[in-house]
XYZ file of C-alpha atoms in Angstrom:
333
model
C 53.318 9.292 79.627
C 50.471 10.273 77.411
C 51.020 11.236 73.772
C 49.433 14.644 74.505
C 52.112 15.424 77.090
C 54.858 14.195 74.773
C 53.650 16.422 71.940
C 53.457 19.450 74.221
C 56.968 18.768 75.511
C 58.213 18.490 71.917
C 56.639 21.885 71.189
C 58.904 23.445 73.826
C 56.535 23.920 76.749
C 57.873 23.416 80.275
C 56.991 19.980 81.678
C 55.706 21.544 84.911
C 53.326 23.813 83.004
C 52.232 20.888 80.833
C 51.373 18.818 83.914
C 49.477 21.802 85.338
C 47.522 22.232 82.080
C 46.665 18.535 81.764
C 45.531 18.410 85.380
C 43.502 21.628 85.078
C 41.714 20.339 81.925
C 41.169 16.843 83.400
C 43.200 15.331 80.526
C 40.507 16.392 78.053
C 42.960 16.339 75.134
C 45.699 18.225 73.348
C 43.625 21.250 72.313
C 42.216 22.128 75.781
C 45.661 21.710 77.358
C 47.206 23.940 74.693
C 44.540 26.591 75.243
C 45.292 26.495 78.978
C 49.035 26.873 78.358
C 48.545 29.863 76.082
C 46.059 31.523 78.409
C 48.306 31.070 81.495
C 51.740 31.548 79.939
C 52.440 34.528 82.212
C 50.824 33.099 85.372
C 52.881 31.273 88.036
C 52.415 27.549 88.478
C 50.485 26.701 91.677
C 52.749 25.392 94.426
C 51.094 21.959 94.602
C 51.459 21.421 90.849
C 55.059 22.703 90.912
C 55.976 20.195 93.639
C 54.290 17.312 91.815
C 56.074 18.236 88.582
C 59.441 18.345 90.329
C 58.871 14.922 91.842
C 57.836 13.519 88.467
C 60.875 15.039 86.743
C 63.201 13.579 89.359
C 61.700 10.132 88.878
C 62.186 10.402 85.136
C 65.782 11.586 85.261
C 67.251 9.306 87.942
C 68.212 5.710 87.378
C 69.809 3.980 90.351
C 71.896 1.530 88.334
C 73.254 4.258 86.038
C 74.128 6.388 89.086
C 76.113 3.509 90.697
C 77.963 2.903 87.449
C 78.826 6.595 87.180
C 80.137 6.652 90.785
C 82.343 3.597 90.190
C 83.738 5.178 87.031
C 84.648 8.427 88.829
C 86.347 6.547 91.743
C 88.384 4.470 89.324
C 89.773 7.659 87.897
C 90.704 8.912 91.358
C 88.233 11.745 91.291
C 85.735 12.832 93.819
C 81.940 12.419 93.523
C 79.733 15.471 93.556
C 75.961 15.492 93.631
C 75.823 17.275 90.287
C 77.955 14.541 88.720
C 75.377 11.901 89.679
C 72.451 13.656 88.012
C 71.632 12.937 84.377
C 70.585 16.336 83.069
C 69.523 15.237 79.593
C 69.026 12.300 77.260
C 71.027 12.006 74.064
C 70.129 10.117 70.893
C 73.162 7.991 70.017
C 72.072 7.792 66.370
C 71.645 11.481 65.534
C 73.219 13.280 68.520
C 70.167 15.292 69.507
C 69.786 16.077 73.212
C 66.433 16.049 75.025
C 65.303 17.356 78.400
C 63.283 14.295 79.476
C 62.198 10.768 78.671
C 58.972 12.181 77.206
C 60.725 14.255 74.548
C 63.130 11.389 73.798
C 60.209 8.969 73.383
C 58.463 11.415 71.080
C 61.646 11.705 68.991
C 61.926 7.906 68.842
C 58.354 7.595 67.570
C 58.930 10.210 64.855
C 62.406 9.166 63.720
C 62.483 5.458 64.483
C 65.722 5.837 66.430
C 66.177 3.349 69.263
C 69.602 4.078 70.773
C 69.594 6.658 73.606
C 71.943 7.424 76.527
C 71.878 9.673 79.561
C 73.921 12.840 79.384
C 75.150 15.390 81.904
C 74.802 18.077 79.276
C 72.318 20.614 80.516
C 69.822 22.098 78.088
C 69.355 25.745 78.738
C 65.742 26.825 79.297
C 64.124 29.002 76.691
C 64.495 32.740 77.116
C 61.435 34.956 77.213
C 62.022 35.982 73.594
C 62.361 32.336 72.555
C 59.188 31.494 74.446
C 57.317 34.286 72.710
C 58.663 33.174 69.332
C 57.660 29.583 70.106
C 54.182 30.680 71.153
C 53.832 32.789 68.011
C 54.902 29.831 65.884
C 52.466 27.597 67.738
C 49.600 30.054 67.291
C 50.366 30.260 63.571
C 50.342 26.481 63.263
C 47.038 26.319 65.121
C 45.565 28.998 62.856
C 46.744 27.118 59.760
C 45.330 23.882 61.113
C 41.958 25.483 61.833
C 41.938 27.110 58.372
C 42.631 23.735 56.744
C 39.898 22.123 58.822
C 37.477 24.872 57.755
C 38.381 24.290 54.085
C 37.901 20.539 54.474
C 34.535 21.095 56.149
C 33.495 23.467 53.331
C 34.426 20.892 50.694
C 32.618 18.143 52.622
C 29.512 20.323 53.030
C 29.474 21.085 49.296
C 29.792 17.401 48.487
C 26.963 16.536 50.901
C 24.793 19.285 49.439
C 25.432 17.976 45.917
C 24.444 14.477 47.019
C 21.311 15.816 48.705
C 20.280 17.750 45.609
C 20.903 14.772 43.342
C 18.843 12.553 45.638
C 16.043 15.146 45.558
C 16.217 15.303 41.760
C 16.079 11.504 41.506
C 13.047 11.384 43.789
C 11.359 14.183 41.804
C 12.007 12.413 38.492
C 10.690 9.113 39.845
C 7.551 10.918 41.036
C 7.081 12.593 37.644
C 7.516 9.261 35.845
C 4.949 7.647 38.121
C 2.468 10.475 37.558
C 3.027 10.259 33.786
C 2.364 6.518 33.836
C -0.835 7.087 35.825
C -1.985 9.716 33.302
C -1.217 7.386 30.391
C -3.019 4.526 32.109
C -6.074 6.718 32.732
C -6.052 7.900 29.107
C -5.880 4.309 27.873
C -8.755 3.327 30.149
C -10.932 6.206 28.930
C -10.067 5.414 25.325
C -10.972 1.769 25.840
C -14.245 2.660 27.566
C -15.107 5.107 24.789
C -14.480 2.450 22.153
C -16.530 -0.129 24.048
C -19.314 2.419 24.500
C -19.275 3.170 20.761
C -19.454 -0.541 19.943
C -22.351 -1.028 22.337
C -24.231 1.939 20.834
C -23.585 0.666 17.309
C -24.912 -2.771 18.228
C -28.023 -1.234 19.828
C -28.599 1.044 16.839
C -28.256 -1.870 14.410
C -30.718 -3.876 16.491
C -33.211 -0.971 16.484
C -32.917 -0.562 12.700
C -33.386 -4.271 12.262
C -36.448 -4.274 14.531
C -37.913 -1.303 12.592
C -37.419 -3.127 9.316
C -39.021 -6.307 10.672
C -41.993 -4.336 11.994
C -42.422 -2.605 8.613
C -42.350 -5.919 6.793
C -44.807 -7.419 9.261
C -47.210 -4.499 8.833
C -46.951 -4.814 5.031
C -47.726 -8.525 5.188
C -50.698 -7.998 7.489
C -52.077 -5.222 5.202
C -51.679 -7.444 2.140
C -53.502 -10.271 3.914
C -56.398 -7.942 4.812
C -56.633 -6.683 1.235
C -56.424 -10.208 -0.180
C -53.174 -9.486 -1.936
C -50.088 -11.609 -2.093
C -47.570 -10.946 0.620
C -44.682 -8.822 -0.595
C -41.381 -10.658 -0.940
C -38.843 -10.328 1.818
C -36.468 -7.442 1.287
C -33.089 -8.231 -0.142
C -30.128 -8.148 2.154
C -29.088 -4.548 2.829
C -26.606 -2.875 5.097
C -29.448 -2.710 7.650
C -29.858 -6.477 7.670
C -29.579 -8.241 10.974
C -26.056 -8.287 12.323
C -24.137 -11.498 12.736
C -25.204 -13.934 15.392
C -22.423 -12.841 17.721
C -23.841 -9.296 17.802
C -27.557 -9.681 17.300
C -28.362 -12.899 19.030
C -30.476 -12.437 22.116
C -29.387 -15.961 22.980
C -25.804 -14.911 23.618
C -24.676 -16.580 26.894
C -22.932 -13.376 27.995
C -24.140 -9.805 28.375
C -21.755 -6.904 28.467
C -22.995 -3.927 30.500
C -21.685 -0.406 30.833
C -23.134 1.290 33.918
C -22.988 5.051 34.346
C -23.261 6.320 37.924
C -25.471 9.252 38.832
C -22.908 10.207 41.481
C -20.383 10.960 38.760
C -17.042 9.424 37.913
C -16.055 7.086 35.086
C -18.584 4.443 33.947
C -18.199 0.854 35.136
C -18.005 -1.994 32.626
C -18.400 -5.715 33.217
C -19.568 -8.866 31.416
C -22.289 -10.929 33.158
C -23.873 -14.271 32.342
C -27.056 -13.598 30.366
C -28.955 -15.745 32.884
C -27.891 -13.377 35.663
C -30.379 -10.848 37.042
C -30.340 -7.096 37.532
C -29.991 -7.835 41.249
C -26.597 -9.352 40.462
C -25.704 -6.092 38.743
C -27.007 -4.141 41.764
C -24.769 -6.135 44.135
C -21.778 -5.454 41.907
C -22.520 -1.712 41.821
C -22.893 -1.638 45.619
C -19.504 -3.353 45.985
C -17.880 -0.796 43.685
C -19.416 2.346 45.236
C -20.555 2.876 48.827
C -23.034 5.484 47.572
C -25.360 2.702 46.367
C -27.432 0.161 48.272
C -28.552 -3.160 46.812
C -32.167 -2.697 48.014
C -32.606 0.872 46.717
C -30.533 1.135 43.548
C -32.510 1.504 40.302
C -31.490 1.051 36.675
C -32.613 2.719 33.478
C -31.612 1.968 29.907
C -30.337 4.874 27.869
C -31.652 3.778 24.476
C -34.546 3.232 24.339
C -35.267 5.079 27.573
C -36.712 2.751 30.199
C -36.649 2.459 33.976
C -36.684 -1.096 35.323
C -39.150 -1.879 38.116
C -38.364 -3.858 41.254
C -40.055 -6.910 39.686
C -37.832 -6.611 36.625
C -34.804 -6.496 38.912
C -35.322 -10.214 39.598
C -35.575 -11.090 35.893
C -32.606 -12.229 33.843
C -30.637 -9.841 31.686
C -31.788 -11.795 28.682
C -35.455 -11.421 29.714
C -34.973 -7.671 30.221
C -33.690 -7.346 26.641
C -30.174 -6.355 27.650
C -28.362 -9.182 25.837
C -25.792 -9.085 24.215
C -24.852 -5.568 25.408
C -26.445 -2.465 26.879
C -25.749 0.849 28.575
C -27.480 1.455 31.941
C -27.778 4.440 34.277
C -27.607 3.602 38.016
C -29.306 5.937 40.498
């Protein structure tokens, strides 16, 4: 017998109505069967279900060996055997004395209490009166209401917990996103700062070279004028802050040339160090690989200081030959 049927029997429902409810709900579970019992408490049991229930009850109550033993006992006492004497009308727990209508209720009691000793009894359990049935149904409805209320509370608590977890997960994702964005901003600021510093160094080196070239031209003009006038050449000027920078900065023989290229299409400038023996075509190929807006065959370069646009012939010359060593700033268009 199913645990659903045993529980319903323990609740006080008639076994015949329980069998009807389980059959009508296709054994869908305790709750559907209970709903059927409550909804049809005042309706008669269909004849087919009543007959099946009676047959099932008879099979549960009768035991051929116990009946033979009972008959032998009555004969030994000189009594007569009646049909009612041979029918076990209830089952009694030998350990606690409780009496049950059927094997189902006795089994349910055994599961709950752990009692194992049972015996058949001729004691008949009176069926519930209408008032008792109503009281039992009211008690059952109250228990169901309490159970549903507890389930609703548990679901509310679970939903709150899930919502808290969802919000925390959202906050964690938002914080991770903010941290990533902050790192990107810091990285971009560092890059711009570095490019600005490199640009300032390149401009300073170019300016120092221009001042040095101006001083050399002035001295050369003075020497040439003195030679034309038959005068002695003026002595070379003493070392001043405008003297030629160190070899690492001023030398046009530096093996490397550092270029900063500003794009006419906008965006941050591009910086890279090339071999001084490389050509402007090498720079053009690099620019084309960095930006799809430029083509190797059409890109042109111009120096920012002094202002100069390099021809296609100069594109094939080395950076050193184009006077871009050791560093320069170019505009790509």
